[in-house]
Coordinates of C-alpha atoms in Angstrom, one line a residue:
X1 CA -8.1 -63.0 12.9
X2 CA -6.7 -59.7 13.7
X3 CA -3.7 -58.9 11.5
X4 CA 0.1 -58.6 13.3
X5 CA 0.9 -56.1 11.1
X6 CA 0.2 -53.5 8.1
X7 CA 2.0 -52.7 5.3
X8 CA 3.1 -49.7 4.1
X9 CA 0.2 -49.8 1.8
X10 CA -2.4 -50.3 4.1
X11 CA -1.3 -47.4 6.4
X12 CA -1.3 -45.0 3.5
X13 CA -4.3 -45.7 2.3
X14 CA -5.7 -45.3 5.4
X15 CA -4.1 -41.9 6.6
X16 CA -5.8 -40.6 3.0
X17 CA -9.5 -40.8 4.4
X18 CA -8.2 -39.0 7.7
X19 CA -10.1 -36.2 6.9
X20 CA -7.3 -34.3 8.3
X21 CA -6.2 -30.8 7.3
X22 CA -2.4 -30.9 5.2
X23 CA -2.0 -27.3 5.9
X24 CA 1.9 -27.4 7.1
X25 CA 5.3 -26.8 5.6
X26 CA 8.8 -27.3 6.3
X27 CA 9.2 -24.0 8.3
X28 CA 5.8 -24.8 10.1
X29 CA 7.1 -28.2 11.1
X30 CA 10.7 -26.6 12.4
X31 CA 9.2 -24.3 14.2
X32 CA 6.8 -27.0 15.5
X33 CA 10.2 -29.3 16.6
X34 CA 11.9 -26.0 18.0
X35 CA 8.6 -25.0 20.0
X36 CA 8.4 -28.6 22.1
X37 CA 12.4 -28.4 22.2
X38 CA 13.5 -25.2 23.4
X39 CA 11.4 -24.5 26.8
X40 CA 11.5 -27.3 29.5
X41 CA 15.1 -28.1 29.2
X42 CA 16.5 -24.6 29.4
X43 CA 13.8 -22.9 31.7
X44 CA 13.5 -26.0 33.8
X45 CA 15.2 -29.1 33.8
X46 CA 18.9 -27.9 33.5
X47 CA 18.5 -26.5 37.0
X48 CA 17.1 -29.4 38.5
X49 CA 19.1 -31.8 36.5
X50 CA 22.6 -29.4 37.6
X51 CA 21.9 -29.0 41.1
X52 CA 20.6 -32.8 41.7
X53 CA 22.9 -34.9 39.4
X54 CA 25.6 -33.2 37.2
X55 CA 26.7 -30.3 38.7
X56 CA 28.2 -27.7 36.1
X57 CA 28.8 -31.3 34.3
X58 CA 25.5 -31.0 32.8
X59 CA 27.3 -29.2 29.7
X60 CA 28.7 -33.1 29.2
X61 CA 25.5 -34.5 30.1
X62 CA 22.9 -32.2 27.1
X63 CA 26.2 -33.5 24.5
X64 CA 25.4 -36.8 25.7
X65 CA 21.9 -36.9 24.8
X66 CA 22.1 -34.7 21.8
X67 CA 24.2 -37.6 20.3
X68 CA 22.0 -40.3 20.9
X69 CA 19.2 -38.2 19.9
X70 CA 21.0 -37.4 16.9
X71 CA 20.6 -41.1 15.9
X72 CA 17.2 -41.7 17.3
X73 CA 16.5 -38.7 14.7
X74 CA 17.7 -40.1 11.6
X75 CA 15.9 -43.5 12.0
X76 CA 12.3 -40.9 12.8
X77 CA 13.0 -39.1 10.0
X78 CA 13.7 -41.9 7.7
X79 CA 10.3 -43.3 8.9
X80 CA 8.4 -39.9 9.0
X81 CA 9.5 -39.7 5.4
X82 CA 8.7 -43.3 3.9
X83 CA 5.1 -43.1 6.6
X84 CA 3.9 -40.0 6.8
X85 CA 1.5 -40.6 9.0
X86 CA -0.1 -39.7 12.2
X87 CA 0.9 -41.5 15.3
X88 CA 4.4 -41.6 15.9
X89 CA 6.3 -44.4 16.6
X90 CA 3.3 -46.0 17.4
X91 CA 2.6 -46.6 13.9
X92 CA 6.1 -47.3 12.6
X93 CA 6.0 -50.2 15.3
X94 CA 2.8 -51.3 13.5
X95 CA 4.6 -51.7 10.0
X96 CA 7.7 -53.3 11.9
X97 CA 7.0 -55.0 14.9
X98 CA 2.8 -56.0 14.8
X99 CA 0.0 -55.0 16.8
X100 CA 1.2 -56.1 20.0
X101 CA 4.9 -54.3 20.4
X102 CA 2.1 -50.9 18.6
X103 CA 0.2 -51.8 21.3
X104 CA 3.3 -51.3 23.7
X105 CA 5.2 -48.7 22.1
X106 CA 1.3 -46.4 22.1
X107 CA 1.0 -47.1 25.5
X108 CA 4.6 -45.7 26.4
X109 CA 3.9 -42.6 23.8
X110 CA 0.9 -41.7 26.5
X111 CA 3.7 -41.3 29.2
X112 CA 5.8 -39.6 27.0
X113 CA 3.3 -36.9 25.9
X114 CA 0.6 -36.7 28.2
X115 CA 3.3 -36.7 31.1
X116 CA 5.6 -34.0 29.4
X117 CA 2.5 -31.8 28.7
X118 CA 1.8 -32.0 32.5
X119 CA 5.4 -31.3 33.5
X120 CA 6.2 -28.3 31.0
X121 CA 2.9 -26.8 32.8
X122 CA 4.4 -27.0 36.3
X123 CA 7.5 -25.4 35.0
X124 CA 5.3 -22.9 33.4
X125 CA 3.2 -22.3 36.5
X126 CA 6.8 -21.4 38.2
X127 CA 7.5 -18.7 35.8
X128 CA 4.1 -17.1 36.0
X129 CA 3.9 -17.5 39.8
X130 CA 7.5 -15.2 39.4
X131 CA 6.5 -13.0 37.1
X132 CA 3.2 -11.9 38.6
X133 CA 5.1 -11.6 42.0
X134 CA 7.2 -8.8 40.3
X135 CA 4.2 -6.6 40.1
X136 CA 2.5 -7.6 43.0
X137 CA 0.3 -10.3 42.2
X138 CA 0.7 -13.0 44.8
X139 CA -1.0 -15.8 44.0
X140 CA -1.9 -18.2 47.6
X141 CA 0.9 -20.6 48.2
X142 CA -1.2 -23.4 48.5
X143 CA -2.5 -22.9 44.8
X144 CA 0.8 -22.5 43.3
X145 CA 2.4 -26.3 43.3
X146 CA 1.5 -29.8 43.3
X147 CA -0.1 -31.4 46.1
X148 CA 1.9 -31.9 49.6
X149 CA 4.7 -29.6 48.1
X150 CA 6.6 -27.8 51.0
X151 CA 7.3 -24.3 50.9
X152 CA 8.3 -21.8 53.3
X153 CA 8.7 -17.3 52.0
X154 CA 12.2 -16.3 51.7
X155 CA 12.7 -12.5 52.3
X156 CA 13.9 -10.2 49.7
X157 CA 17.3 -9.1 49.6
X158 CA 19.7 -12.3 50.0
X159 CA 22.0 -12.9 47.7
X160 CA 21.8 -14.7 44.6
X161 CA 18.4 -16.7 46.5
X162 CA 15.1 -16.0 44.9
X163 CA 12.4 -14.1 46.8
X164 CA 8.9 -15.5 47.9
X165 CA 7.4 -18.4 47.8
X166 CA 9.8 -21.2 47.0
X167 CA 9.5 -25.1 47.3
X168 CA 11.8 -26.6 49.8
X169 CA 14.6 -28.5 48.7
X170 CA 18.1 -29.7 49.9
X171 CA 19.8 -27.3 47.9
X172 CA 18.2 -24.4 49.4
X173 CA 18.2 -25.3 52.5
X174 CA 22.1 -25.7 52.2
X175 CA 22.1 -21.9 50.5
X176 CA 19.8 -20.7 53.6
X177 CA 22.1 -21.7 56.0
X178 CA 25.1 -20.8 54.3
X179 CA 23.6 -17.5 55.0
X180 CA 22.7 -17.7 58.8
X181 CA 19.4 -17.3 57.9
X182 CA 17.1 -19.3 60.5
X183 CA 14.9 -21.5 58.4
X184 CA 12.4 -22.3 61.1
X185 CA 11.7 -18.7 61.5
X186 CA 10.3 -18.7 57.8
X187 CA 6.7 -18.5 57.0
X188 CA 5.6 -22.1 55.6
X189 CA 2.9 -23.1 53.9
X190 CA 1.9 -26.7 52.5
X191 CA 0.6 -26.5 48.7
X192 CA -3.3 -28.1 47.9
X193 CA -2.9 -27.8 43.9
X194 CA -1.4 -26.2 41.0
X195 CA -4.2 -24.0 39.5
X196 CA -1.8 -22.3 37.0
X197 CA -0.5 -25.5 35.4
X198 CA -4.1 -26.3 35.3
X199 CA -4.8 -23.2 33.5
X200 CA -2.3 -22.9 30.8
X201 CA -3.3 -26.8 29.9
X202 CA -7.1 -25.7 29.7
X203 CA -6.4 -22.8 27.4
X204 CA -3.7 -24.5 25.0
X205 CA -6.4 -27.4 24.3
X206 CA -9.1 -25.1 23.3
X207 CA -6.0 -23.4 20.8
X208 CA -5.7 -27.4 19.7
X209 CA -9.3 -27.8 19.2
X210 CA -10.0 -24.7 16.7
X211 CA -7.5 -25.9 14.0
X212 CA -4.1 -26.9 13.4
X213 CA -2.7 -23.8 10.8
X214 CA -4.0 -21.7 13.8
X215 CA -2.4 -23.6 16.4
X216 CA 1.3 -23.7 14.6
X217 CA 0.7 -19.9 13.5
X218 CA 0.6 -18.9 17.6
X219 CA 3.2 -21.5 17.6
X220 CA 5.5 -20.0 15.0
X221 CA 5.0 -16.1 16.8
X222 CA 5.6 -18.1 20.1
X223 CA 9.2 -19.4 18.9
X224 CA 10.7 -16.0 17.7
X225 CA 9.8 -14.1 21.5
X226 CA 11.8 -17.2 23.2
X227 CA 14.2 -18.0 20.8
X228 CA 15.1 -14.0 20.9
X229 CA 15.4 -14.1 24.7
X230 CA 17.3 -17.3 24.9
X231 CA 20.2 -15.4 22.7
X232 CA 20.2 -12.0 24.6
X233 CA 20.5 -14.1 28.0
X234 CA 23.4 -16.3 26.4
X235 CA 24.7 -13.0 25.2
X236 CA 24.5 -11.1 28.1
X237 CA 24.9 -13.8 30.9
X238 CA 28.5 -14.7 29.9
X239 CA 29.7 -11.3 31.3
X240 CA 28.4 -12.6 34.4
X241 CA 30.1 -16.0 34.5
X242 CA 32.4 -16.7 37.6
X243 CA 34.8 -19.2 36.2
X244 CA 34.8 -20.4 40.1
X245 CA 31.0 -21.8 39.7
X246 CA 32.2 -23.8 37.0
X247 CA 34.9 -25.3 40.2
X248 CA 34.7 -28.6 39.9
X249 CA 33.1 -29.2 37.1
X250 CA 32.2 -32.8 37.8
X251 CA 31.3 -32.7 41.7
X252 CA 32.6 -35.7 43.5
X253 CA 30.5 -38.4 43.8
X254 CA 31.4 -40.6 47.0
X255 CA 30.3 -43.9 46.1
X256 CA 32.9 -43.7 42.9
X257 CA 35.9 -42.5 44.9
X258 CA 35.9 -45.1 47.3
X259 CA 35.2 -48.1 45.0
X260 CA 38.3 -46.4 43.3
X261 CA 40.0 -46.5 46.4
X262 CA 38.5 -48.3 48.4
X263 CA 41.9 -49.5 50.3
X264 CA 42.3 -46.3 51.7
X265 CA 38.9 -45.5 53.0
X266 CA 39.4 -49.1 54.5
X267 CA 36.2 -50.8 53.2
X268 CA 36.6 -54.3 51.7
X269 CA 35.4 -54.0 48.0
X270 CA 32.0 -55.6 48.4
X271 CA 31.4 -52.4 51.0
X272 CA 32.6 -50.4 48.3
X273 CA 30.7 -51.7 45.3
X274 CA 27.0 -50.9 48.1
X275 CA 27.7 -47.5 49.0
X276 CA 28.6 -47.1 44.9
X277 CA 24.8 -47.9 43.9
X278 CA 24.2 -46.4 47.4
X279 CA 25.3 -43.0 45.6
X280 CA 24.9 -43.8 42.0
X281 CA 23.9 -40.6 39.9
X282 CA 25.0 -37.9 43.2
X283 CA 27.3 -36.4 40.8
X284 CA 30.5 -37.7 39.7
X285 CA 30.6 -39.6 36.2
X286 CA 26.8 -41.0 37.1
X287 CA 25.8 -38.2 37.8
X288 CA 26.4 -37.1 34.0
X289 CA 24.6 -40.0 32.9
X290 CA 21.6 -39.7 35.1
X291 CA 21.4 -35.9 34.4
X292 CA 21.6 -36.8 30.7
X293 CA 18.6 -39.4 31.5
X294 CA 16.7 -36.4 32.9
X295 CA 16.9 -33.6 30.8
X296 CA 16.5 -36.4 27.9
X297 CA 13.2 -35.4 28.0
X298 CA 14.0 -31.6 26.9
X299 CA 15.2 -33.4 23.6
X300 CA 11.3 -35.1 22.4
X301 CA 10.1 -32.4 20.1
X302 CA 11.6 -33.3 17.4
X303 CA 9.8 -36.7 17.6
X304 CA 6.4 -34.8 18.8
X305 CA 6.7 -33.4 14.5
X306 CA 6.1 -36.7 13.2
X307 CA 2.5 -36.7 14.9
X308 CA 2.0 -34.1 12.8
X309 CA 3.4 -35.8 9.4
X310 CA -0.8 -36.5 8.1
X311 CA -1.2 -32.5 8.4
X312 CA 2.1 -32.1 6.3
X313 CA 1.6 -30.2 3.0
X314 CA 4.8 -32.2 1.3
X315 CA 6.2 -34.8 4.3
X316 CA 8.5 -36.8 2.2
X317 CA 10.4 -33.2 1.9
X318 CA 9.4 -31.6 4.8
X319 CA 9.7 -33.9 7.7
X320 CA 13.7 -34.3 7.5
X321 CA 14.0 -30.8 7.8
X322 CA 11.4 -30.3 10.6
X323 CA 12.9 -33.1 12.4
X324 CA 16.7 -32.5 12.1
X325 CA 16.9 -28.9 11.9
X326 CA 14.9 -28.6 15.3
X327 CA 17.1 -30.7 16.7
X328 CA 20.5 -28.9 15.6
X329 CA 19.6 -25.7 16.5
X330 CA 18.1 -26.5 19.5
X331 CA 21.1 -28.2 21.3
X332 CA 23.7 -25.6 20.3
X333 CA 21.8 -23.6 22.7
X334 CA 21.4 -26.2 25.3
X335 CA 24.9 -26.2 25.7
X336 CA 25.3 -22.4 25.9
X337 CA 22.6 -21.6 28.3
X338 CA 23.6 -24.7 30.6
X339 CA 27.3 -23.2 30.7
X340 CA 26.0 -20.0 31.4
X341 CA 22.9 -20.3 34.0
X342 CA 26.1 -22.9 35.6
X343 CA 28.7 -20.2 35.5
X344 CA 26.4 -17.6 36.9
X345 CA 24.7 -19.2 39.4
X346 CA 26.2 -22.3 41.5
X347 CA 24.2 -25.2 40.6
X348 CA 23.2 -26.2 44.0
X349 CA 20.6 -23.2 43.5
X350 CA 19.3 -24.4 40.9
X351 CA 17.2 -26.9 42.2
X352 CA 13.5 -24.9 41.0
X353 CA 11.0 -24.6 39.0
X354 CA 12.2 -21.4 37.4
X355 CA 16.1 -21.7 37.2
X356 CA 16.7 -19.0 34.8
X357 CA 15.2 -16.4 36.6
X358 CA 17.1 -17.2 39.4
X359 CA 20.5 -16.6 37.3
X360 CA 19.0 -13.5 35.7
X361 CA 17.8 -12.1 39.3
X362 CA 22.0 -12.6 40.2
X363 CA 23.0 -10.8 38.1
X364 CA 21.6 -7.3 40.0
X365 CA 18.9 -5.5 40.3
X366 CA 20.0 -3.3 36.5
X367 CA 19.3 -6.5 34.8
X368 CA 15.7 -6.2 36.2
X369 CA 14.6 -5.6 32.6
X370 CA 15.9 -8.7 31.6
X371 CA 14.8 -10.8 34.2
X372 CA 11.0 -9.9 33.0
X373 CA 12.3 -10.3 29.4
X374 CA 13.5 -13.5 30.5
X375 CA 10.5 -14.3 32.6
X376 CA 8.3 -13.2 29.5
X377 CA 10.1 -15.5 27.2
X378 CA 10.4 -18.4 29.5
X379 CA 6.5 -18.8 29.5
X380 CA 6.2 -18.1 26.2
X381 CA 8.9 -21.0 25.2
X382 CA 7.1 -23.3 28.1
X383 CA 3.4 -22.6 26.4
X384 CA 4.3 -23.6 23.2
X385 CA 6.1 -26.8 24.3
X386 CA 2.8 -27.2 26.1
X387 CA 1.1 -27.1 22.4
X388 CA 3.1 -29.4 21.3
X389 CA 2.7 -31.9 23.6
X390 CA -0.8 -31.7 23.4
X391 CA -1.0 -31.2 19.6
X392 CA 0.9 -34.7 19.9
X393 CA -0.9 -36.8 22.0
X394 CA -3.9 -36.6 20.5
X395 CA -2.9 -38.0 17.2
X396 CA -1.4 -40.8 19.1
X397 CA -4.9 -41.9 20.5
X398 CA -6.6 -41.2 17.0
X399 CA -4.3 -43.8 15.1
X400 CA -4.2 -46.4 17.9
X401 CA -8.7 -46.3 17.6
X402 CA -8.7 -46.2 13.8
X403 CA -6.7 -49.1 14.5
X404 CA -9.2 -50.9 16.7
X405 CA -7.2 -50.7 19.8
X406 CA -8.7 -48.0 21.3
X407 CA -12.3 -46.8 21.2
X408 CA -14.1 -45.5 18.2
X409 CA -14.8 -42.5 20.1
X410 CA -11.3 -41.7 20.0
X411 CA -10.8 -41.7 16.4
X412 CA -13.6 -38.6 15.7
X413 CA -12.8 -35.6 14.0
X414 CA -14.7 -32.2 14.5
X415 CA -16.9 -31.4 11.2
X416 CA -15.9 -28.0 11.1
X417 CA -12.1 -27.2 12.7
X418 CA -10.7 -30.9 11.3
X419 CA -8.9 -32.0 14.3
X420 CA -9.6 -34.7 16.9
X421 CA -12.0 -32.7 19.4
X422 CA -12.5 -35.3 21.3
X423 CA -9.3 -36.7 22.4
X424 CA -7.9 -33.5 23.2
X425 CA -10.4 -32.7 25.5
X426 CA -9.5 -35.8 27.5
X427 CA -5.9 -35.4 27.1
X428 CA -6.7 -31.6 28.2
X429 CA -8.3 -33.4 31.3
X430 CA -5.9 -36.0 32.6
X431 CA -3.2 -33.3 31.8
X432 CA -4.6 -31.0 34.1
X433 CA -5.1 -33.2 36.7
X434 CA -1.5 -34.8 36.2
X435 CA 0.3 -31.2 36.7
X436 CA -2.2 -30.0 39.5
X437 CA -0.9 -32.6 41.5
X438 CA 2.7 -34.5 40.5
X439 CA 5.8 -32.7 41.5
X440 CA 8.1 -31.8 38.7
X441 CA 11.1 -33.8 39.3
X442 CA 8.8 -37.1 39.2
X443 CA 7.1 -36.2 36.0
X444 CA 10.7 -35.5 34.1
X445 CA 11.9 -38.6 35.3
X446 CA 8.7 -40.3 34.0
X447 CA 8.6 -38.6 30.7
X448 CA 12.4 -39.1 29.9
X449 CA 12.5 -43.1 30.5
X450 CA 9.1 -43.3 28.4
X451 CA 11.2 -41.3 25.1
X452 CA 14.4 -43.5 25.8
X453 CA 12.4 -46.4 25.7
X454 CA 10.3 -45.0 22.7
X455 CA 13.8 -43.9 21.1
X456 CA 14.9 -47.8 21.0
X457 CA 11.9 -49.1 19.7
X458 CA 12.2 -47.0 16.6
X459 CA 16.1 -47.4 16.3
X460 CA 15.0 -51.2 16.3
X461 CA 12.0 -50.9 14.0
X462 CA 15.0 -49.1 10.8
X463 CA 17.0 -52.8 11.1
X464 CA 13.8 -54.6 11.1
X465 CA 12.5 -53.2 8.3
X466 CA 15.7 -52.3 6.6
X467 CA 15.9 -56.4 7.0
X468 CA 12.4 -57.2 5.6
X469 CA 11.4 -54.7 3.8
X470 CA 14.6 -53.2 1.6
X471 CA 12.1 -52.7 -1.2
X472 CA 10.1 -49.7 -0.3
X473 CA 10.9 -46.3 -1.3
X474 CA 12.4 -44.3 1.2
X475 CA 12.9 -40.2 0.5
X476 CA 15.7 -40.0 3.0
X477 CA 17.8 -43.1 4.2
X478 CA 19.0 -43.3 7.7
X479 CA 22.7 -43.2 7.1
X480 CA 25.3 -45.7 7.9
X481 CA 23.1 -48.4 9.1
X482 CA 23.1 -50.9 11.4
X483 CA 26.1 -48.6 13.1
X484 CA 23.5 -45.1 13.5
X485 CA 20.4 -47.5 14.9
X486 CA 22.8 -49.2 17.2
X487 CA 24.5 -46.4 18.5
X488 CA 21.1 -44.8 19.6
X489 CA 19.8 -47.7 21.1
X490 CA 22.6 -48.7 23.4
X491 CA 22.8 -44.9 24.2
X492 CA 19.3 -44.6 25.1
X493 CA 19.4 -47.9 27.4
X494 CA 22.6 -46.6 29.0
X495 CA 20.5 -43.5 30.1
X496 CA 17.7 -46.2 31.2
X497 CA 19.4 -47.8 33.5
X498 CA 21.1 -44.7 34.5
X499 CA 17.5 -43.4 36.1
X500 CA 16.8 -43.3 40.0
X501 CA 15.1 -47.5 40.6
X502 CA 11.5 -45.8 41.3
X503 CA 11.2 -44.5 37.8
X504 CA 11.9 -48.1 36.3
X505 CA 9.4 -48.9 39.2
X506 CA 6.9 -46.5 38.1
X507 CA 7.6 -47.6 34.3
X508 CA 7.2 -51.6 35.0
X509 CA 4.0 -50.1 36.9
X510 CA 2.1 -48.3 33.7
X511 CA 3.6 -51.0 31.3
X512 CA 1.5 -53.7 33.4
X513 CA -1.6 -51.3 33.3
X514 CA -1.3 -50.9 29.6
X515 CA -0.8 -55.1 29.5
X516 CA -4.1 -55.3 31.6
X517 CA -6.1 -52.7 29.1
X518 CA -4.6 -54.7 26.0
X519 CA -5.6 -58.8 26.8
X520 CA -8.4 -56.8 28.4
X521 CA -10.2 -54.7 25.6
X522 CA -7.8 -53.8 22.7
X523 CA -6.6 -57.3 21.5
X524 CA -10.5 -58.6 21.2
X525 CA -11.9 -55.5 20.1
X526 CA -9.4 -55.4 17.5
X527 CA -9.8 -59.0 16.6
X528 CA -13.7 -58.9 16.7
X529 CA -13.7 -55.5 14.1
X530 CA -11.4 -57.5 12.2
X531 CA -13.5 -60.7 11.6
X532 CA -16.9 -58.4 10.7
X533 CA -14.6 -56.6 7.7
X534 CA -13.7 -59.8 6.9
X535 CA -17.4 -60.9 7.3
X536 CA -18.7 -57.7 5.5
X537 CA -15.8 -58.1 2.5
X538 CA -17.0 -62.2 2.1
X539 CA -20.8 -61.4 1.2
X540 CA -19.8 -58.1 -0.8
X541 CA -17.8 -60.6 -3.0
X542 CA -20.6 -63.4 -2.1
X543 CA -17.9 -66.3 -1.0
X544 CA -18.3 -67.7 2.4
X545 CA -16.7 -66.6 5.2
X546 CA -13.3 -67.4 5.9
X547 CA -12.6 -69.0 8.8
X548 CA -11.9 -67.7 12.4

């Protein structure tokens, strides 16, 4: 029979015959954290998250999830440090949970990291699309976003609205007329594909594919351009900032006001209570927390380093300061750019692909050196995250088939360059044609309620084992447990249910595919490999057979 779990044992013995190169340190594997951190939330999804949910608010909704992530952190690094293996929380599910929640939590890393790989290239393909435009280079509007995407050509010259080809959305369209400008009168255009976020993808898998040290040095060269930009735009920006941008700070949200007084808008309180869920997360207090929900998914890098914990050169001692620095640093600056891009810009303009070049571009046409600075470091910061992401996912799908759970395939590593060739290349694939094709707004969505949900599972797995297993040596202890694991988990399910009902759809959706492809291939596969070792072990020690 097919074992329900491994011990700690097991899965180190194991990771030792990887054939993996250890080839990274501490700085390496901060670098690595601040790389998948610092690119989608502030280039992307503070905009969209500001102008659709939060408002200015946002500020309160990046605290939000920087606490909760905070205490999802301590429980990874506690198990990056006592496992040091590859896969994630896929494998600390296998020492905790068994094969079957492994099974679950593997299937919801896929989401998490193939998704976010696929959205950070949209974002990316936003920037590039911008920055080319600046010198000319107009790339067709039908090649430059996902498939059915409206756009329409705004003219150069209005104020504080970025030029050219931009996708149509409700907070534009509220700008344009603000501004007499007659939208029908616009050129439009309906986009086929996204051929730069298919490009970027195919270019950072071959990186992946030549070697790991050469992946995280581009990676580490990567993070000083963007991390350098991020500061002189936070430095710079706030001598731009229009306190009156910042008015109100948590938009009104009408379903809260009139189940708060519901007397006076004379509805009877059932009324109420519908147009609240009606409205739930158009700004106002919901709004914060499904904005938070959203940009949650700017927060995973720090998780995406403990894929990397069987290539660590020392991970007891490196992975706690990979994990938690990365994290630190990164959401100071979260909440500085977000008050800034907010205070410079009226969030209901943010609602694009590029954001930040948006509040650069308001700023006048003498901060056009900084708005191709900012350009620059914007896909600099979005092709590492891209790295990341797909440095990640591959590791997932190599532990889950040297587990049996996947096929053998999946598990190969390349003779010469020591990674694993082959499941890059299809997570290269299905990420390309992910981001050619899903609109941006629905892959965050999707990639943010796949971490929460990967988020409780570990918070869960550091009482379980904490409970069952008190023995094993652990190089750093989650503190103040059960109060740290709780506190992320109910803060990660209060985002959950804070997401728009078709992502929970979507979710329930992928969960049953992943069901189907378990009872289908993974749980007998598994169990059959099991029973030949067994079989093989028997007549090396020449008993019979045990029993199936």
């Amino acid at each position: 029979m097919s074992q329900r779990t491994k011990t700690i044992d097991q899965l180190l013995a194991a990771s030792s015959k990887s054939g993996m190169k250890k080839s990274l340190g501490a700085l390496n594997l901060t670098t690595l954290g601040i790389g998948a951190i610092i690119g989608t939330g502030i280039f992307v999804l503070t905009g969209t998250a500001a102008a659709n949910f939060a408002g200015p608010a946002i500020v309160l909704s990046f605290i939000f999830s920087g606490i909760a992530c905070a205490c999802a952190a301590l429980c990874y690094t506690e198990f990056a440090s006592m496992i040091p293996i590859s896969g994630s929380a896929y494998t600390y599910a296998f020492a905790t949970m068994g094969q079957f929640f492994a099974w679950v939590i593997g299937w919801d890393l896929i989401l998490e990291y193939l998704f976010a790989s696929s959205t950070v290239a949209v974002g990316w393909s936003g920037y590039m699309v911008s920055f080319l435009k600046d010198y000319g280079v107009i790339i067709p509007p039908e090649l430059i976003a996902s498939t059915g995407t409206k756009l329409i050509q705004i003219p150069q010259g209005l104020a504080n609205v970025a030029y050219g080809w931009q996708p149509v959305n409700d907070g534009l369209l509220v700008t344009l007329n603000n501004l007499h400008v007659n939208i029908a009168s616009l050129p439009a255009a309906t986009a086929i594909m996204n051929v730069p976020a298919m490009f970027i993808v195919a270019i950072t898998s071959l990186l992946l594919i030549l070697g790991i040290k050469e992946s995280a040095t581009v990676n580490n060269i990567i993070v000083i351009m963007k991390l350098a930009v991020v500061v002189l735009f936070i430095t710079i920006g706030f001598q731009f900032v229009k306190t009156g941008n910042w008015h109100p700070f948590i938009p009104s949200n009408k379903g809260e006001s009139e189940l708060i007084n519901y007397h006076a808008y004379g509805l009877t309180f059932g009324e109420a209570l519908k147009d609240f869920f009606k409205n739930f997360g158009k700004y106002g207090i919901s709004g914060i927390f499904t904005g938070a929900g959203v940009i949650f998914f700017a927060y995973i890098g720090f998780d995406a380093v403990s894929t990397a914990a069987q290539e660590a050169k020392n991970p007891q001692k490196d992975m706690k300061v990979g994990i938690l620095g990365s994290l630190i640093i990164c959401t100071v600056l979260y909440i500085l750019v977000s008050l800034v891009m907010t205070g410079i810009v009226n969030y209901t303009q943010l609602g694009v692909p590029a954001p930040i070049a948006n509040a650069v571009d308001a700023m006048g046409p003498g901060y056009a050196w900084l708005a191709t600075l900012a350009k620059l470091g914007a896909i600099a910061g979005l092709t590492s995250v891209i790295l990341v992401m797909l440095l990640g996912q591959p590791r997932i799908f190599y532990s889950m088939a040297k587990d049996n759970l996947l096929p053998p395939l999946f598990a190969k590593i390349h003779p010469k360059f020591k990674t694993p060739h082959i499941t890059t290349m299809v997570t290269g694939a299905v990420a390309m044609a992910i981001a050619a094709t899903f609109p941006i707004y629905l892959l965050g969505e999707l990639v943010s309620i796949g971490t929460l949900l990967a988020f409780v599972m570990v918070c869960a797995g550091i009482l379980i084992l904490r409970k069952k297993r008190p023995d094993i040596p652990r190089p750093f202890k989650t503190p103040w447990v059960p109060v740290v694991p709780i506190i992320g988990i109910v803060m990660a399910l209060i985002q959950m249910v804070s997401l728009p009902p078709k992502t929970w759809l979507r979710l329930i959706g992928w969960m049953a595919l992943g069901l189907i492809i378990y009872y289908w291939y993974s749980k007998p596969h598994a169990e059959k490999m099991d029973r030949m070792e067994e079989l093989e072990e028997a007549a090396l020690k020449g008993k019979d057979a045990p029993p199936f």
